[in-house]
Amino acid sequence: MKNAAVSETGRTWALPSPWRDARVAVVVPTYNEAGNIGELAARILALDLPNLRLIIADDDSPDGTGSLADDLAERANEEREGSMVVLHRKVKEGIGRAHLAGMQEALARGDEYVVQMDGDLSHRPEYIPHLLGTILATEAGVVIGSRYVVGGSSSARWGRHRRLLSRFAGLYVNTILHLSVRDPTGGFKIWHRDVLEVIDLDAIRSDGYSFQVEMNYLCKRLGRAIVEMPIHFEERNAGSSKISLAVQLESMVTPLVLRFGAQRQR
């Protein structure tokens, strides 16, 4: 594991050219995020990254998130064509499947770097230039916005139970998979295109949040470095958590399947 320094929390870096000119896609899965999608899109598209593309992968949200995203995309694309894409998924298959759909769209459009982030404003869009600068300055396959490296933190609104659960999840994953990553379940990342091209995205097993762990594991198996960059993780801005019992059970089983399934294959 490598750690990357970052400037004062929340402050946006002004990247120099040619770094700021990189083709970056920001993939955001959404389900019932009508209360957040407007602010999220505005903050992402306001970043000083002229070749940034926002890809929303909406799982047919009953609250109309998809329609709101369409309206936002229409206005954004009038200002800069192709700056926002909305994928309408007709079946709710989980956040992992939505991320995969967005990643595949980004690769098909020729984007060089792919950012993953949540749609609830728990991840500050202003960190995206920090993530881009870090992956460009290192040989990393992926850079993780980490709560648990020096300088990282979580919302004061997190209760003791939630903090302990998050820490236990990281310890559990690292014990089984030996990732040596302090925040292996973190969902704010930037990927190098060449890593995503080598990973067989169609073969990813995880549907839910364990998708993050599986992708980290596959990156490490490729021999690519995983760099962690400190962030402050906010409480969600509006709406409710999507973490169901089924998602929690998948998160417990996936590291075991990855570790011992790989051993059987060898």
Tab-separated table of C-alpha atoms in Angstrom:
chain	number	residue	atom	x	y	z
A	1	MET	CA	0.000	0.000	0.000
A	2	LYS	CA	1.128	3.562	-0.709
A	3	ASN	CA	-0.207	6.774	0.798
A	4	ALA	CA	-0.612	9.996	-1.164
A	5	ALA	CA	-0.504	13.443	0.403
A	6	VAL	CA	-3.349	15.856	-0.227
A	7	SER	CA	-3.929	19.550	0.371
A	8	GLU	CA	-6.309	20.954	2.975
A	9	THR	CA	-9.518	18.888	3.169
A	10	GLY	CA	-12.084	19.930	0.610
A	11	ARG	CA	-9.918	22.404	-1.295
A	12	THR	CA	-9.844	21.785	-5.044
A	13	TRP	CA	-6.484	21.531	-6.736
A	14	ALA	CA	-5.961	23.483	-9.942
A	15	LEU	CA	-4.145	20.889	-12.029
A	16	PRO	CA	-1.721	22.118	-14.703
A	17	SER	CA	-1.966	21.107	-18.339
A	18	PRO	CA	-1.689	18.482	-19.685
A	19	TRP	CA	-2.948	16.790	-16.484
A	20	ARG	CA	-6.148	18.818	-16.327
A	21	ASP	CA	-6.873	17.896	-19.954
A	22	ALA	CA	-7.085	14.142	-19.305
A	23	ARG	CA	-10.278	12.407	-20.422
A	24	VAL	CA	-11.998	11.573	-17.130
A	25	ALA	CA	-15.348	9.849	-16.655
A	26	VAL	CA	-17.129	10.089	-13.301
A	27	VAL	CA	-19.485	7.135	-12.801
A	28	VAL	CA	-22.310	7.626	-10.295
A	29	PRO	CA	-24.870	4.850	-9.685
A	30	THR	CA	-28.204	6.210	-8.452
A	31	TYR	CA	-31.352	4.816	-6.892
A	32	ASN	CA	-33.776	7.292	-5.331
A	33	GLU	CA	-31.297	10.184	-5.209
A	34	ALA	CA	-33.665	12.927	-6.428
A	35	GLY	CA	-32.714	15.062	-3.438
A	36	ASN	CA	-29.015	14.937	-4.312
A	37	ILE	CA	-28.645	14.600	-8.087
A	38	GLY	CA	-28.934	18.308	-8.909
A	39	GLU	CA	-26.262	19.518	-6.498
A	40	LEU	CA	-24.027	16.537	-7.264
A	41	ALA	CA	-24.098	17.122	-11.030
A	42	ALA	CA	-23.551	20.867	-10.639
A	43	ARG	CA	-20.496	20.397	-8.420
A	44	ILE	CA	-18.945	17.729	-10.655
A	45	LEU	CA	-19.472	19.656	-13.898
A	46	ALA	CA	-18.108	22.843	-12.304
A	47	LEU	CA	-14.672	21.274	-11.797
A	48	ASP	CA	-11.798	22.751	-13.794
A	49	LEU	CA	-11.421	19.612	-15.917
A	50	PRO	CA	-12.400	20.440	-19.509
A	51	ASN	CA	-12.622	16.799	-20.669
A	52	LEU	CA	-14.609	15.457	-17.735
A	53	ARG	CA	-17.712	13.389	-18.446
A	54	LEU	CA	-20.407	12.560	-15.877
A	55	ILE	CA	-22.104	9.174	-16.320
A	56	ILE	CA	-25.221	8.522	-14.234
A	57	ALA	CA	-26.321	4.864	-14.067
A	58	ASP	CA	-29.862	4.962	-12.698
A	59	ASP	CA	-31.651	1.773	-11.633
A	60	ASP	CA	-35.163	2.939	-12.597
A	61	SER	CA	-35.547	5.057	-9.447
A	62	PRO	CA	-39.199	5.348	-8.349
A	63	ASP	CA	-38.576	8.906	-7.119
A	64	GLY	CA	-37.800	10.194	-10.632
A	65	THR	CA	-34.014	10.473	-10.303
A	66	GLY	CA	-33.601	9.250	-13.883
A	67	SER	CA	-35.902	11.924	-15.322
A	68	LEU	CA	-34.164	14.640	-13.333
A	69	ALA	CA	-30.813	13.371	-14.616
A	70	ASP	CA	-32.106	13.515	-18.191
A	71	ASP	CA	-33.055	17.176	-17.739
A	72	LEU	CA	-29.664	17.967	-16.249
A	73	ALA	CA	-27.891	16.136	-19.079
A	74	GLU	CA	-29.836	18.011	-21.734
A	75	ARG	CA	-28.742	21.358	-20.287
A	76	ALA	CA	-25.155	20.230	-19.692
A	77	ASN	CA	-24.776	18.881	-23.219
A	78	GLU	CA	-26.015	22.158	-24.703
A	79	GLU	CA	-22.984	23.817	-23.097
A	80	ARG	CA	-20.529	21.009	-23.918
A	81	GLU	CA	-21.593	18.038	-25.994
A	82	GLY	CA	-21.080	14.668	-24.332
A	83	SER	CA	-20.382	16.120	-20.890
A	84	MET	CA	-23.188	14.125	-19.230
A	85	VAL	CA	-24.632	10.711	-20.050
A	86	VAL	CA	-27.577	8.978	-18.370
A	87	LEU	CA	-27.918	5.195	-18.459
A	88	HIS	CA	-31.412	3.938	-17.654
A	89	ARG	CA	-31.246	0.442	-16.222
A	90	LYS	CA	-34.595	-1.326	-16.141
A	91	VAL	CA	-33.707	-3.846	-13.415
A	92	LYS	CA	-32.306	-3.030	-9.979
A	93	GLU	CA	-29.321	-5.388	-9.837
A	94	GLY	CA	-27.229	-3.644	-7.200
A	95	ILE	CA	-24.668	-0.863	-7.010
A	96	GLY	CA	-21.889	-3.103	-8.337
A	97	ARG	CA	-23.747	-3.824	-11.578
A	98	ALA	CA	-24.528	-0.132	-12.006
A	99	HIS	CA	-20.839	0.753	-11.561
A	100	LEU	CA	-19.904	-1.851	-14.174
A	101	ALA	CA	-22.397	-0.445	-16.675
A	102	GLY	CA	-20.940	3.035	-16.176
A	103	MET	CA	-17.356	1.800	-16.485
A	104	GLN	CA	-18.110	-0.022	-19.709
A	105	GLU	CA	-19.767	3.107	-21.091
A	106	ALA	CA	-16.688	5.161	-20.203
A	107	LEU	CA	-14.346	2.684	-21.889
A	108	ALA	CA	-16.529	2.615	-25.003
A	109	ARG	CA	-16.327	6.414	-25.190
A	110	GLY	CA	-12.538	6.428	-24.954
A	111	ASP	CA	-12.129	7.927	-21.483
A	112	GLU	CA	-8.658	7.476	-19.949
A	113	TYR	CA	-9.523	7.531	-16.235
A	114	VAL	CA	-12.698	6.371	-14.515
A	115	VAL	CA	-13.848	7.760	-11.170
A	116	GLN	CA	-16.321	5.864	-8.983
A	117	MET	CA	-18.336	7.758	-6.403
A	118	ASP	CA	-21.634	7.578	-4.525
A	119	GLY	CA	-24.681	9.617	-5.488
A	120	ASP	CA	-25.566	10.834	-1.981
A	121	LEU	CA	-22.883	13.558	-1.580
A	122	SER	CA	-20.999	11.517	1.011
A	123	HIS	CA	-18.052	11.861	-1.391
A	124	ARG	CA	-17.041	15.455	-2.101
A	125	PRO	CA	-16.770	16.049	-5.862
A	126	GLU	CA	-14.024	18.587	-5.170
A	127	TYR	CA	-11.662	15.691	-4.409
A	128	ILE	CA	-11.774	14.475	-8.017
A	129	PRO	CA	-8.815	16.629	-9.188
A	130	HIS	CA	-6.873	15.328	-6.161
A	131	LEU	CA	-7.589	11.748	-7.230
A	132	LEU	CA	-6.602	12.500	-10.827
A	133	GLY	CA	-3.394	14.245	-9.781
A	134	THR	CA	-2.465	11.336	-7.524
A	135	ILE	CA	-2.959	8.616	-10.139
A	136	LEU	CA	-1.031	10.675	-12.704
A	137	ALA	CA	1.833	11.189	-10.252
A	138	THR	CA	2.130	7.496	-9.345
A	139	GLU	CA	2.169	4.145	-11.088
A	140	ALA	CA	-1.057	3.105	-9.378
A	141	GLY	CA	-3.716	1.030	-11.037
A	142	VAL	CA	-6.289	2.587	-8.737
A	143	VAL	CA	-6.335	5.406	-6.182
A	144	ILE	CA	-8.782	5.091	-3.278
A	145	GLY	CA	-10.177	8.081	-1.407
A	146	SER	CA	-9.525	6.711	2.067
A	147	ARG	CA	-11.086	7.446	5.438
A	148	TYR	CA	-8.411	5.542	7.333
A	149	VAL	CA	-5.012	6.848	6.239
A	150	VAL	CA	-3.375	9.809	7.945
A	151	GLY	CA	-5.460	12.894	7.196
A	152	GLY	CA	-8.614	10.913	6.427
A	153	SER	CA	-11.797	11.147	8.512
A	154	SER	CA	-15.502	10.338	8.671
A	155	SER	CA	-18.561	12.402	9.524
A	156	ALA	CA	-19.083	13.225	13.194
A	157	ARG	CA	-22.674	12.078	12.617
A	158	TRP	CA	-21.488	8.487	12.356
A	159	GLY	CA	-22.395	6.568	15.491
A	160	ARG	CA	-20.032	4.287	17.401
A	161	HIS	CA	-21.699	1.142	16.004
A	162	ARG	CA	-21.261	2.289	12.414
A	163	ARG	CA	-17.614	3.193	12.962
A	164	LEU	CA	-16.878	-0.185	14.540
A	165	LEU	CA	-18.697	-2.008	11.735
A	166	SER	CA	-16.688	-0.150	9.089
A	167	ARG	CA	-13.400	-0.867	10.846
A	168	PHE	CA	-14.312	-4.530	11.309
A	169	ALA	CA	-15.177	-4.843	7.609
A	170	GLY	CA	-11.734	-3.554	6.654
A	171	LEU	CA	-9.989	-5.874	9.113
A	172	TYR	CA	-12.049	-8.843	7.891
A	173	VAL	CA	-11.241	-8.179	4.218
A	174	ASN	CA	-7.524	-7.659	4.829
A	175	THR	CA	-7.237	-10.755	7.010
A	176	ILE	CA	-8.657	-12.950	4.260
A	177	LEU	CA	-7.307	-11.286	1.106
A	178	HIS	CA	-4.069	-9.675	2.384
A	179	LEU	CA	-4.733	-6.472	0.451
A	180	SER	CA	-2.823	-4.233	2.892
A	181	VAL	CA	-5.325	-1.466	2.158
A	182	ARG	CA	-6.653	0.559	5.075
A	183	ASP	CA	-10.001	1.336	3.466
A	184	PRO	CA	-10.679	-1.685	1.229
A	185	THR	CA	-14.446	-1.105	1.202
A	186	GLY	CA	-14.187	2.565	0.186
A	187	GLY	CA	-16.203	3.502	-2.886
A	188	PHE	CA	-14.512	6.757	-3.978
A	189	LYS	CA	-11.826	5.758	-6.494
A	190	ILE	CA	-10.130	6.538	-9.763
A	191	TRP	CA	-9.030	3.772	-12.135
A	192	HIS	CA	-6.484	3.689	-14.916
A	193	ARG	CA	-8.177	2.663	-18.155
A	194	ASP	CA	-5.610	-0.063	-18.859
A	195	VAL	CA	-6.455	-1.859	-15.599
A	196	LEU	CA	-10.170	-1.905	-16.404
A	197	GLU	CA	-9.382	-3.229	-19.879
A	198	VAL	CA	-7.412	-6.173	-18.466
A	199	ILE	CA	-9.927	-7.025	-15.739
A	200	ASP	CA	-12.788	-9.028	-17.229
A	201	LEU	CA	-15.614	-6.735	-16.118
A	202	ASP	CA	-18.225	-9.162	-17.434
A	203	ALA	CA	-16.898	-11.814	-15.046
A	204	ILE	CA	-17.247	-9.707	-11.864
A	205	ARG	CA	-19.316	-11.683	-9.354
A	206	SER	CA	-20.390	-9.021	-6.872
A	207	ASP	CA	-23.675	-7.156	-7.164
A	208	GLY	CA	-23.522	-4.989	-4.043
A	209	TYR	CA	-20.904	-3.054	-2.091
A	210	SER	CA	-18.507	-6.035	-2.059
A	211	PHE	CA	-17.869	-5.005	-5.669
A	212	GLN	CA	-15.290	-2.570	-4.244
A	213	VAL	CA	-13.380	-5.374	-2.539
A	214	GLU	CA	-13.476	-7.645	-5.580
A	215	MET	CA	-12.107	-4.913	-7.848
A	216	ASN	CA	-9.286	-4.139	-5.396
A	217	TYR	CA	-8.406	-7.823	-5.214
A	218	LEU	CA	-8.281	-8.178	-8.996
A	219	CYS	CA	-6.124	-5.056	-9.293
A	220	LYS	CA	-3.643	-6.477	-6.805
A	221	ARG	CA	-3.558	-9.828	-8.618
A	222	LEU	CA	-2.548	-7.932	-11.764
A	223	GLY	CA	0.455	-6.611	-9.842
A	224	ARG	CA	-0.751	-3.000	-9.984
A	225	ALA	CA	-0.290	-0.692	-7.009
A	226	ILE	CA	-3.216	0.491	-4.904
A	227	VAL	CA	-2.651	4.015	-3.572
A	228	GLU	CA	-4.742	5.573	-0.801
A	229	MET	CA	-5.394	9.302	-0.586
A	230	PRO	CA	-7.016	10.850	2.514
A	231	ILE	CA	-10.548	12.217	2.269
A	232	HIS	CA	-13.269	13.339	4.639
A	233	PHE	CA	-16.318	11.083	4.286
A	234	GLU	CA	-19.593	12.942	4.789
A	235	GLU	CA	-22.928	11.615	6.010
A	236	ARG	CA	-25.374	11.280	3.109
A	237	ASN	CA	-27.088	14.553	2.230
A	238	ALA	CA	-30.646	13.272	1.640
A	239	GLY	CA	-32.517	9.993	1.300
A	240	SER	CA	-31.811	6.688	3.025
A	241	SER	CA	-29.095	4.024	2.986
A	242	LYS	CA	-29.387	1.178	0.453
A	243	ILE	CA	-27.447	-1.385	2.528
A	244	SER	CA	-29.789	-4.356	3.002
A	245	LEU	CA	-29.216	-7.612	4.889
A	246	ALA	CA	-28.585	-9.386	1.570
A	247	VAL	CA	-25.897	-6.836	0.696
A	248	GLN	CA	-24.238	-7.334	4.105
A	249	LEU	CA	-24.249	-11.110	3.669
A	250	GLU	CA	-22.703	-10.809	0.206
A	251	SER	CA	-19.987	-8.596	1.690
A	252	MET	CA	-19.151	-11.331	4.213
A	253	VAL	CA	-19.071	-14.148	1.640
A	254	THR	CA	-17.266	-12.437	-1.253
A	255	PRO	CA	-13.754	-12.286	0.326
A	256	LEU	CA	-13.968	-16.017	1.136
A	257	VAL	CA	-15.049	-16.859	-2.419
A	258	LEU	CA	-12.264	-14.732	-3.903
A	259	ARG	CA	-9.563	-16.222	-1.676
A	260	PHE	CA	-10.472	-19.895	-1.701
A	261	GLY	CA	-12.000	-19.928	-5.166
A	262	ALA	CA	-8.710	-18.601	-6.543
A	263	GLN	CA	-6.812	-21.322	-4.665
A	264	ARG	CA	-8.995	-24.038	-6.195
A	265	GLN	CA	-8.375	-22.581	-9.659
A	266	ARG	CA	-4.601	-22.747	-9.095
